[in-house]
Amino acid sequence: MSEPVFHVPVTRPWMDEREAEAACRPLLTGWVTQGPEVAAFERKFAEYVGAAHACAVANCTAALHLALLVVGVRPGDEVITVSHSFIATANSIRYCGATPVFVDIQPETFNIDPALIEAAITERTRAILCVHQVGMPCDLAAISAIARRYRLPVVEDAACASGSEIFWNGRWERIGRPHGDIACFSFHPRKLLTTGDGGMLTTNDPNLDGQFRRWRQHSMSVSDTVRHGAREVMFESYLELGYNYRMTDIQAAVGREQLKRLPEIVARRRELAQRYCQLLAGIPGLGLPLEPEWARTNWQSFIVRLPPHCNQRQVMQHMLDAGVSTRRGIMCAHREPAYRKETWSCSRGPDGCGCAPGMCDRLAESERAQDTCIILPLYHQLTEAEQEYVVEQLGGAFRLR
Ligand SMILES: *Cc1c(COP(=O)(O)O)cnc(C)c1O
């Protein structure tokens, strides 16, 4: 086999000497965690999304766990969410001792289908955890209307959605303002803005924010900054069971630089995504992603749907042989061993739903999306020539039978 013309990864972070220099700042001052860089990153992030408060944590999984605890999710409760998401979404519910109740997705947007939420609500439902999958805003207007009717808090899994926007009350607003009660972000390298690992909680409620800050730091009664600056001796106490979910100042310093780049990253991705749509329109039968008119995604991932005659694995292998990395559609938690073996099964709370393990009639669109979609390379530095090469290879894979 000849050497591929290009080697195209699925994703690649965009960082350089600016981040490297920023990472050195806390190292040289000696204040390396939960210090001034974290505070500055929080302020800037809150400002960027338009939230009153932002609280930095170790990763988005930790953020989701804290968010669910703070809105009162406890053992025995149910939380409505999607199976069609990275496993951290459903896991965060189980960390609280609660049961995820999975609702199917809309095939066009890969997001929770609001029309199916009401039927999943029971007396045990304590919250709705909705996901902006791969950065595409979910239908928050419809979700919040249901949540208000049932007095349920809404937590947004905005792990992928830094820089995405939603049309809200007559204007465009950034995801994370938030439009539910709390939004949770990830800064893993698979997302647009990265600090290696890292997460952020945004809210407009000072009480929720105060609780995040205590719980991320073992429920310590006094913060490090306050104790450090105190002129009198201070003894802290530990008010309840807390966690170590801190972000370091090294990560936060990198995050501040990344945040400055974010508008440019989003703009470039939107340009590349539009170009993908034009180039891919020529492949008959290929399903292209849909952006609702009230949404502006950051295109964290570009997902295409293969027609029925295509074998997903074969297409991906053909592309890999040509030097192009792809990923299959987003996973479904209910099909994983960690979920299949639970007595509450794939969905519908403690009774399970009686489907065969790893298959659920109620989650047919979620399963179909995992099995028939592939994620194409999309990142800031992707060149036009590389993008055309990706499209060419996908077209070639289509001619395989
Ligand atoms: C990445 C991701 C997470 C987890 O984020 P971490 O920062 O890695 O903990 C959660 N939910 C979704 C939808 C994600 O894509």
GROMACS .gro file of C-alpha atoms and ligand atoms in nm:
model
  416
    1MET     CA    1   0.000   0.000   0.000
    2SER     CA    2   0.130   0.349  -0.081
    3GLU     CA    3   0.186   0.613   0.188
    4PRO     CA    4  -0.124   0.828   0.248
    5VAL     CA    5  -0.103   1.179   0.102
    6PHE     CA    6  -0.209   1.336   0.434
    7HIS     CA    7  -0.234   1.223   0.794
    8VAL     CA    8  -0.545   1.385   0.934
    9PRO     CA    9  -0.633   1.334   1.301
   10VAL     CA   10  -0.992   1.373   1.423
   11THR     CA   11  -0.897   1.666   1.643
   12ARG     CA   12  -0.600   1.869   1.758
   13PRO     CA   13  -0.580   2.141   2.023
   14TRP     CA   14  -0.467   2.487   1.912
   15MET     CA   15  -0.197   2.613   2.146
   16ASP     CA   16   0.159   2.747   2.129
   17GLU     CA   17   0.417   2.956   2.318
   18ARG     CA   18   0.142   3.175   2.462
   19GLU     CA   19   0.003   2.886   2.663
   20ALA     CA   20   0.353   2.764   2.746
   21GLU     CA   21   0.448   3.105   2.889
   22ALA     CA   22   0.120   3.128   3.078
   23ALA     CA   23   0.178   2.787   3.237
   24CYS     CA   24   0.514   2.915   3.368
   25ARG     CA   25   0.361   3.214   3.553
   26PRO     CA   26   0.221   3.020   3.852
   27LEU     CA   27   0.529   2.797   3.860
   28LEU     CA   28   0.748   3.104   3.909
   29THR     CA   29   0.528   3.264   4.175
   30GLY     CA   30   0.484   2.942   4.371
   31TRP     CA   31   0.106   2.973   4.395
   32VAL     CA   32   0.007   2.667   4.193
   33THR     CA   33  -0.348   2.580   4.289
   34GLN     CA   34  -0.674   2.757   4.369
   35GLY     CA   35  -0.502   3.095   4.355
   36PRO     CA   36  -0.510   3.415   4.146
   37GLU     CA   37  -0.500   3.242   3.806
   38VAL     CA   38  -0.808   3.033   3.891
   39ALA     CA   39  -0.992   3.344   4.015
   40ALA     CA   40  -0.901   3.539   3.699
   41PHE     CA   41  -1.002   3.253   3.469
   42GLU     CA   42  -1.337   3.225   3.649
   43ARG     CA   43  -1.403   3.599   3.610
   44LYS     CA   44  -1.317   3.596   3.241
   45PHE     CA   45  -1.520   3.283   3.170
   46ALA     CA   46  -1.826   3.422   3.352
   47GLU     CA   47  -1.791   3.742   3.151
   48TYR     CA   48  -1.758   3.550   2.825
   49VAL     CA   49  -2.073   3.340   2.870
   50GLY     CA   50  -2.265   3.619   3.044
   51ALA     CA   51  -2.314   3.441   3.377
   52ALA     CA   52  -2.302   3.603   3.721
   53HIS     CA   53  -2.076   3.329   3.859
   54ALA     CA   54  -1.827   3.074   3.730
   55CYS     CA   55  -1.655   2.816   3.950
   56ALA     CA   56  -1.355   2.622   3.815
   57VAL     CA   57  -1.316   2.251   3.894
   58ALA     CA   58  -1.096   1.956   3.799
   59ASN     CA   59  -1.307   1.838   3.503
   60CYS     CA   60  -1.662   1.841   3.371
   61THR     CA   61  -1.752   1.509   3.532
   62ALA     CA   62  -1.678   1.668   3.871
   63ALA     CA   63  -1.881   1.973   3.765
   64LEU     CA   64  -2.181   1.756   3.675
   65HIS     CA   65  -2.156   1.570   4.006
   66LEU     CA   66  -2.150   1.895   4.206
   67ALA     CA   67  -2.431   2.046   4.000
   68LEU     CA   68  -2.660   1.748   4.062
   69LEU     CA   69  -2.578   1.742   4.434
   70VAL     CA   70  -2.645   2.112   4.466
   71VAL     CA   71  -2.989   2.091   4.306
   72GLY     CA   72  -3.072   1.815   4.554
   73VAL     CA   73  -3.022   1.484   4.370
   74ARG     CA   74  -2.992   1.209   4.631
   75PRO     CA   75  -2.995   0.826   4.646
   76GLY     CA   76  -3.318   0.682   4.509
   77ASP     CA   77  -3.396   0.984   4.293
   78GLU     CA   78  -3.429   0.976   3.916
   79VAL     CA   79  -3.270   1.220   3.674
   80ILE     CA   80  -3.391   1.254   3.316
   81THR     CA   81  -3.113   1.258   3.058
   82VAL     CA   82  -2.993   1.093   2.736
   83SER     CA   83  -2.809   0.765   2.694
   84HIS     CA   84  -2.661   0.903   2.371
   85SER     CA   85  -2.374   1.095   2.531
   86PHE     CA   86  -2.026   1.047   2.665
   87ILE     CA   87  -2.057   0.811   2.961
   88ALA     CA   88  -1.968   1.086   3.212
   89THR     CA   89  -2.319   1.233   3.174
   90ALA     CA   90  -2.496   0.924   3.308
   91ASN     CA   91  -2.216   0.839   3.551
   92SER     CA   92  -2.251   1.174   3.729
   93ILE     CA   93  -2.612   1.079   3.813
   94ARG     CA   94  -2.499   0.745   3.954
   95TYR     CA   95  -2.232   0.918   4.167
   96CYS     CA   96  -2.526   1.075   4.353
   97GLY     CA   97  -2.680   0.729   4.408
   98ALA     CA   98  -2.959   0.826   4.168
   99THR     CA   99  -3.088   0.648   3.858
  100PRO     CA  100  -3.054   0.792   3.507
  101VAL     CA  101  -3.379   0.776   3.311
  102PHE     CA  102  -3.287   0.781   2.944
  103VAL     CA  103  -3.490   0.967   2.684
  104ASP     CA  104  -3.433   0.922   2.312
  105ILE     CA  105  -3.282   1.185   2.084
  106GLN     CA  106  -3.396   1.375   1.779
  107PRO     CA  107  -3.206   1.217   1.491
  108GLU     CA  108  -3.131   1.550   1.319
  109THR     CA  109  -2.969   1.726   1.616
  110PHE     CA  110  -2.852   1.430   1.828
  111ASN     CA  111  -3.012   1.605   2.127
  112ILE     CA  112  -3.286   1.503   2.371
  113ASP     CA  113  -3.632   1.497   2.214
  114PRO     CA  114  -3.837   1.735   2.432
  115ALA     CA  115  -4.160   1.566   2.322
  116LEU     CA  116  -4.054   1.251   2.510
  117ILE     CA  117  -3.956   1.412   2.839
  118GLU     CA  118  -4.296   1.442   3.003
  119ALA     CA  119  -4.371   1.070   2.976
  120ALA     CA  120  -4.046   0.996   3.161
  121ILE     CA  121  -4.128   1.213   3.464
  122THR     CA  122  -4.228   1.027   3.783
  123GLU     CA  123  -4.266   1.119   4.151
  124ARG     CA  124  -3.897   1.038   4.196
  125THR     CA  125  -3.774   1.271   3.922
  126ARG     CA  126  -3.545   1.527   4.081
  127ALA     CA  127  -3.379   1.702   3.786
  128ILE     CA  128  -3.333   1.720   3.410
  129LEU     CA  129  -2.975   1.685   3.287
  130CYS     CA  130  -2.978   1.793   2.924
  131VAL     CA  131  -2.677   1.778   2.693
  132HIS     CA  132  -2.563   2.016   2.419
  133GLN     CA  133  -2.424   1.724   2.222
  134VAL     CA  134  -2.101   1.797   2.034
  135GLY     CA  135  -2.170   2.166   2.092
  136MET     CA  136  -2.515   2.177   1.927
  137PRO     CA  137  -2.751   2.358   2.165
  138CYS     CA  138  -3.044   2.142   2.278
  139ASP     CA  139  -3.398   2.284   2.273
  140LEU     CA  140  -3.374   2.470   2.604
  141ALA     CA  141  -3.694   2.667   2.546
  142ALA     CA  142  -3.901   2.349   2.526
  143ILE     CA  143  -3.707   2.177   2.806
  144SER     CA  144  -3.736   2.473   3.047
  145ALA     CA  145  -4.110   2.499   2.983
  146ILE     CA  146  -4.156   2.138   3.097
  147ALA     CA  147  -3.915   2.184   3.387
  148ARG     CA  148  -4.107   2.488   3.510
  149ARG     CA  149  -4.437   2.301   3.494
  150TYR     CA  150  -4.299   2.020   3.711
  151ARG     CA  151  -4.075   2.246   3.922
  152LEU     CA  152  -3.763   2.056   3.820
  153PRO     CA  153  -3.416   2.211   3.808
  154VAL     CA  154  -3.232   2.201   3.475
  155VAL     CA  155  -2.861   2.122   3.463
  156GLU     CA  156  -2.694   2.170   3.124
  157ASP     CA  157  -2.414   1.935   3.025
  158ALA     CA  158  -2.233   2.195   2.818
  159ALA     CA  159  -1.908   1.995   2.818
  160CYS     CA  160  -1.864   2.048   2.442
  161ALA     CA  161  -2.045   2.381   2.411
  162SER     CA  162  -1.791   2.657   2.495
  163GLY     CA  163  -1.868   2.926   2.239
  164SER     CA  164  -2.204   2.787   2.119
  165GLU     CA  165  -2.501   3.024   2.111
  166ILE     CA  166  -2.878   3.007   2.139
  167PHE     CA  167  -3.143   3.258   2.031
  168TRP     CA  168  -3.312   3.353   2.357
  169ASN     CA  169  -3.566   3.628   2.428
  170GLY     CA  170  -3.501   3.796   2.096
  171ARG     CA  171  -3.121   3.788   2.094
  172TRP     CA  172  -2.823   3.555   2.061
  173GLU     CA  173  -2.681   3.444   2.394
  174ARG     CA  174  -2.389   3.217   2.473
  175ILE     CA  175  -2.447   2.873   2.621
  176GLY     CA  176  -2.360   2.896   2.992
  177ARG     CA  177  -2.545   3.216   3.074
  178PRO     CA  178  -2.701   2.973   3.189
  179HIS     CA  179  -3.047   2.907   3.045
  180GLY     CA  180  -3.115   2.629   3.292
  181ASP     CA  181  -3.004   2.659   3.655
  182ILE     CA  182  -2.644   2.548   3.610
  183ALA     CA  183  -2.421   2.481   3.307
  184CYS     CA  184  -2.115   2.253   3.321
  185PHE     CA  185  -1.820   2.285   3.082
  186SER     CA  186  -1.523   2.062   3.000
  187PHE     CA  187  -1.170   2.169   2.905
  188HIS     CA  188  -1.052   1.823   2.798
  189PRO     CA  189  -0.838   1.831   2.479
  190ARG     CA  190  -1.131   1.688   2.280
  191LYS     CA  191  -1.319   2.017   2.335
  192LEU     CA  192  -1.256   2.359   2.177
  193LEU     CA  193  -1.090   2.521   2.477
  194THR     CA  194  -0.849   2.301   2.669
  195THR     CA  195  -0.649   2.314   2.991
  196GLY     CA  196  -0.540   1.949   2.966
  197ASP     CA  197  -0.819   1.856   3.202
  198GLY     CA  198  -1.054   2.104   3.362
  199GLY     CA  199  -1.414   2.207   3.410
  200MET     CA  200  -1.636   2.502   3.495
  201LEU     CA  201  -1.978   2.551   3.654
  202THR     CA  202  -2.174   2.864   3.569
  203THR     CA  203  -2.486   2.993   3.742
  204ASN     CA  204  -2.663   3.315   3.832
  205ASP     CA  205  -2.751   3.198   4.183
  206PRO     CA  206  -2.492   3.306   4.443
  207ASN     CA  207  -2.604   3.033   4.685
  208LEU     CA  208  -2.540   2.758   4.432
  209ASP     CA  209  -2.203   2.912   4.349
  210GLY     CA  210  -2.109   2.928   4.719
  211GLN     CA  211  -2.194   2.562   4.758
  212PHE     CA  212  -1.980   2.464   4.454
  213ARG     CA  213  -1.686   2.651   4.607
  214ARG     CA  214  -1.716   2.474   4.941
  215TRP     CA  215  -1.768   2.128   4.797
  216ARG     CA  216  -1.482   2.148   4.547
  217GLN     CA  217  -1.250   2.213   4.843
  218HIS     CA  218  -1.355   1.949   5.102
  219SER     CA  219  -1.626   2.182   5.244
  220MET     CA  220  -1.359   2.390   5.410
  221SER     CA  221  -1.510   2.686   5.591
  222VAL     CA  222  -1.233   2.928   5.487
  223SER     CA  223  -1.082   2.949   5.139
  224ASP     CA  224  -0.704   2.933   5.090
  225THR     CA  225  -0.698   3.290   4.964
  226VAL     CA  226  -0.879   3.425   5.271
  227ARG     CA  227  -0.659   3.231   5.512
  228HIS     CA  228  -0.345   3.334   5.325
  229GLY     CA  229  -0.437   3.701   5.344
  230ALA     CA  230  -0.562   3.696   5.706
  231ARG     CA  231  -0.384   3.908   5.967
  232GLU     CA  232  -0.514   3.699   6.250
  233VAL     CA  233  -0.468   3.328   6.297
  234MET     CA  234  -0.758   3.140   6.144
  235PHE     CA  235  -0.869   2.784   6.209
  236GLU     CA  236  -1.081   2.628   5.937
  237SER     CA  237  -1.348   2.365   5.990
  238TYR     CA  238  -1.505   2.108   5.757
  239LEU     CA  239  -1.876   2.159   5.749
  240GLU     CA  240  -1.994   1.846   5.566
  241LEU     CA  241  -1.867   1.576   5.333
  242GLY     CA  242  -1.682   1.756   5.053
  243TYR     CA  243  -1.460   1.666   4.759
  244ASN     CA  244  -1.125   1.750   4.610
  245TYR     CA  245  -1.241   1.888   4.274
  246ARG     CA  246  -0.992   2.176   4.251
  247MET     CA  247  -0.843   2.321   3.933
  248THR     CA  248  -0.474   2.415   3.949
  249ASP     CA  249  -0.341   2.761   3.869
  250ILE     CA  250  -0.127   2.607   3.596
  251GLN     CA  251  -0.441   2.485   3.419
  252ALA     CA  252  -0.622   2.814   3.477
  253ALA     CA  253  -0.332   3.015   3.333
  254VAL     CA  254  -0.351   2.805   3.017
  255GLY     CA  255  -0.730   2.845   3.017
  256ARG     CA  256  -0.704   3.225   3.019
  257GLU     CA  257  -0.496   3.214   2.700
  258GLN     CA  258  -0.726   2.958   2.539
  259LEU     CA  259  -1.031   3.169   2.619
  260LYS     CA  260  -0.877   3.461   2.426
  261ARG     CA  261  -0.855   3.232   2.122
  262LEU     CA  262  -1.205   3.091   2.154
  263PRO     CA  263  -1.392   3.339   1.927
  264GLU     CA  264  -1.136   3.274   1.654
  265ILE     CA  265  -1.161   2.896   1.704
  266VAL     CA  266  -1.541   2.905   1.677
  267ALA     CA  267  -1.531   3.125   1.366
  268ARG     CA  268  -1.282   2.896   1.190
  269ARG     CA  269  -1.483   2.586   1.277
  270ARG     CA  270  -1.804   2.741   1.148
  271GLU     CA  271  -1.625   2.825   0.825
  272LEU     CA  272  -1.485   2.471   0.790
  273ALA     CA  273  -1.823   2.313   0.877
  274GLN     CA  274  -1.997   2.520   0.610
  275ARG     CA  275  -1.732   2.410   0.364
  276TYR     CA  276  -1.785   2.046   0.462
  277CYS     CA  277  -2.157   2.087   0.392
  278GLN     CA  278  -2.083   2.223   0.044
  279LEU     CA  279  -1.823   1.958  -0.040
  280LEU     CA  280  -2.031   1.670   0.099
  281ALA     CA  281  -2.352   1.772  -0.075
  282GLY     CA  282  -2.222   1.583  -0.377
  283ILE     CA  283  -2.228   1.245  -0.202
  284PRO     CA  284  -2.575   1.100  -0.252
  285GLY     CA  285  -2.744   0.949   0.053
  286LEU     CA  286  -2.511   1.108   0.307
  287GLY     CA  287  -2.695   1.274   0.598
  288LEU     CA  288  -2.552   1.615   0.693
  289PRO     CA  289  -2.582   1.774   1.037
  290LEU     CA  290  -2.869   2.013   1.095
  291GLU     CA  291  -2.839   2.339   1.286
  292PRO     CA  292  -3.181   2.463   1.404
  293GLU     CA  293  -3.247   2.830   1.322
  294TRP     CA  294  -3.234   2.919   1.694
  295ALA     CA  295  -2.892   2.757   1.742
  296ARG     CA  296  -2.534   2.844   1.652
  297THR     CA  297  -2.312   2.548   1.726
  298ASN     CA  298  -1.938   2.571   1.784
  299TRP     CA  299  -1.905   2.252   1.572
  300GLN     CA  300  -1.710   2.065   1.839
  301SER     CA  301  -1.765   1.765   1.610
  302PHE     CA  302  -1.893   1.727   1.256
  303ILE     CA  303  -2.113   1.416   1.239
  304VAL     CA  304  -2.241   1.264   0.915
  305ARG     CA  305  -2.493   0.985   0.879
  306LEU     CA  306  -2.410   0.701   0.642
  307PRO     CA  307  -2.684   0.557   0.419
  308PRO     CA  308  -2.815   0.208   0.503
  309HIS     CA  309  -2.600   0.022   0.248
  310CYS     CA  310  -2.276   0.150   0.404
  311ASN     CA  311  -2.087  -0.051   0.661
  312GLN     CA  312  -1.967   0.194   0.929
  313ARG     CA  313  -1.657  -0.003   1.024
  314GLN     CA  314  -1.557  -0.057   0.660
  315VAL     CA  315  -1.591   0.312   0.579
  316MET     CA  316  -1.385   0.407   0.885
  317GLN     CA  317  -1.117   0.148   0.802
  318HIS     CA  318  -1.096   0.267   0.442
  319MET     CA  319  -1.040   0.621   0.564
  320LEU     CA  320  -0.788   0.515   0.827
  321ASP     CA  321  -0.589   0.328   0.560
  322ALA     CA  322  -0.583   0.656   0.368
  323GLY     CA  323  -0.447   0.841   0.674
  324VAL     CA  324  -0.779   0.993   0.788
  325SER     CA  325  -0.892   0.930   1.147
  326THR     CA  326  -1.264   0.923   1.217
  327ARG     CA  327  -1.478   0.815   1.511
  328ARG     CA  328  -1.809   0.635   1.513
  329GLY     CA  329  -2.126   0.807   1.633
  330ILE     CA  330  -2.156   0.917   1.998
  331MET     CA  331  -2.180   0.623   2.239
  332CYS     CA  332  -2.493   0.508   2.419
  333ALA     CA  333  -2.444   0.448   2.793
  334HIS     CA  334  -2.725   0.192   2.813
  335ARG     CA  335  -2.534  -0.043   2.583
  336GLU     CA  336  -2.220  -0.051   2.796
  337PRO     CA  337  -2.154  -0.335   3.042
  338ALA     CA  338  -2.145  -0.084   3.330
  339TYR     CA  339  -2.510  -0.007   3.256
  340ARG     CA  340  -2.644  -0.327   3.105
  341LYS     CA  341  -2.592  -0.521   3.424
  342GLU     CA  342  -2.796  -0.285   3.641
  343THR     CA  343  -3.137  -0.403   3.750
  344TRP     CA  344  -3.297  -0.078   3.642
  345SER     CA  345  -3.181  -0.174   3.294
  346CYS     CA  346  -3.166   0.063   3.003
  347SER     CA  347  -3.429   0.318   3.093
  348ARG     CA  348  -3.751   0.400   3.274
  349GLY     CA  349  -3.629   0.393   3.632
  350PRO     CA  350  -3.625   0.110   3.885
  351ASP     CA  351  -3.855  -0.120   3.689
  352GLY     CA  352  -3.631  -0.138   3.386
  353CYS     CA  353  -3.806  -0.162   3.055
  354GLY     CA  354  -3.784  -0.530   2.971
  355CYS     CA  355  -3.574  -0.496   2.656
  356ALA     CA  356  -3.283  -0.724   2.573
  357PRO     CA  357  -2.952  -0.608   2.727
  358GLY     CA  358  -2.795  -0.330   2.524
  359MET     CA  359  -3.104  -0.274   2.313
  360CYS     CA  360  -3.399  -0.060   2.390
  361ASP     CA  361  -3.703   0.015   2.178
  362ARG     CA  362  -3.735   0.348   2.351
  363LEU     CA  363  -3.382   0.446   2.252
  364ALA     CA  364  -3.392   0.341   1.887
  365GLU     CA  365  -3.272   0.677   1.750
  366SER     CA  366  -2.986   0.686   2.001
  367GLU     CA  367  -2.871   0.340   1.892
  368ARG     CA  368  -2.912   0.421   1.524
  369ALA     CA  369  -2.703   0.737   1.561
  370GLN     CA  370  -2.421   0.541   1.724
  371ASP     CA  371  -2.430   0.270   1.458
  372THR     CA  372  -2.476   0.471   1.138
  373CYS     CA  373  -2.287   0.796   1.199
  374ILE     CA  374  -1.922   0.887   1.178
  375ILE     CA  375  -1.733   1.189   1.306
  376LEU     CA  376  -1.505   1.359   1.051
  377PRO     CA  377  -1.184   1.548   1.133
  378LEU     CA  378  -1.247   1.910   1.228
  379TYR     CA  379  -1.004   2.138   1.410
  380HIS     CA  380  -0.863   2.487   1.387
  381GLN     CA  381  -0.552   2.405   1.185
  382LEU     CA  382  -0.726   2.177   0.932
  383THR     CA  383  -0.633   2.307   0.586
  384GLU     CA  384  -0.863   2.331   0.285
  385ALA     CA  385  -0.649   2.071   0.104
  386GLU     CA  386  -0.676   1.829   0.397
  387GLN     CA  387  -1.049   1.884   0.414
  388GLU     CA  388  -1.089   1.810   0.043
  389TYR     CA  389  -0.879   1.497   0.093
  390VAL     CA  390  -1.112   1.381   0.374
  391VAL     CA  391  -1.415   1.431   0.149
  392GLU     CA  392  -1.243   1.248  -0.136
  393GLN     CA  393  -1.165   0.950   0.088
  394LEU     CA  394  -1.521   0.941   0.223
  395GLY     CA  395  -1.653   0.946  -0.132
  396GLY     CA  396  -1.416   0.660  -0.217
  397ALA     CA  397  -1.538   0.458   0.080
  398PHE     CA  398  -1.894   0.502  -0.046
  399ARG     CA  399  -1.816   0.319  -0.364
  400LEU     CA  400  -1.720   0.010  -0.159
  401ARG     CA  401  -1.995  -0.241  -0.119
  402LIG     C1  402  -1.633   1.539   2.750
  402LIG     C2  403  -1.765   1.526   2.804
  402LIG     C3  404  -1.789   1.511   2.943
  402LIG     C4  405  -1.680   1.490   3.043
  402LIG     O1  406  -1.589   1.593   3.051
  402LIG     P1  407  -1.454   1.573   3.136
  402LIG     O2  408  -1.401   1.713   3.149
  402LIG     O3  409  -1.364   1.484   3.057
  402LIG     O4  410  -1.490   1.515   3.269
  402LIG     C5  411  -1.921   1.509   2.985
  402LIG     N1  412  -2.024   1.520   2.900
  402LIG     C6  413  -2.005   1.531   2.767
  402LIG     C7  414  -2.124   1.544   2.677
  402LIG     C8  415  -1.876   1.532   2.714
  402LIG     O5  416  -1.859   1.541   2.582
   0.00000   0.00000   0.00000
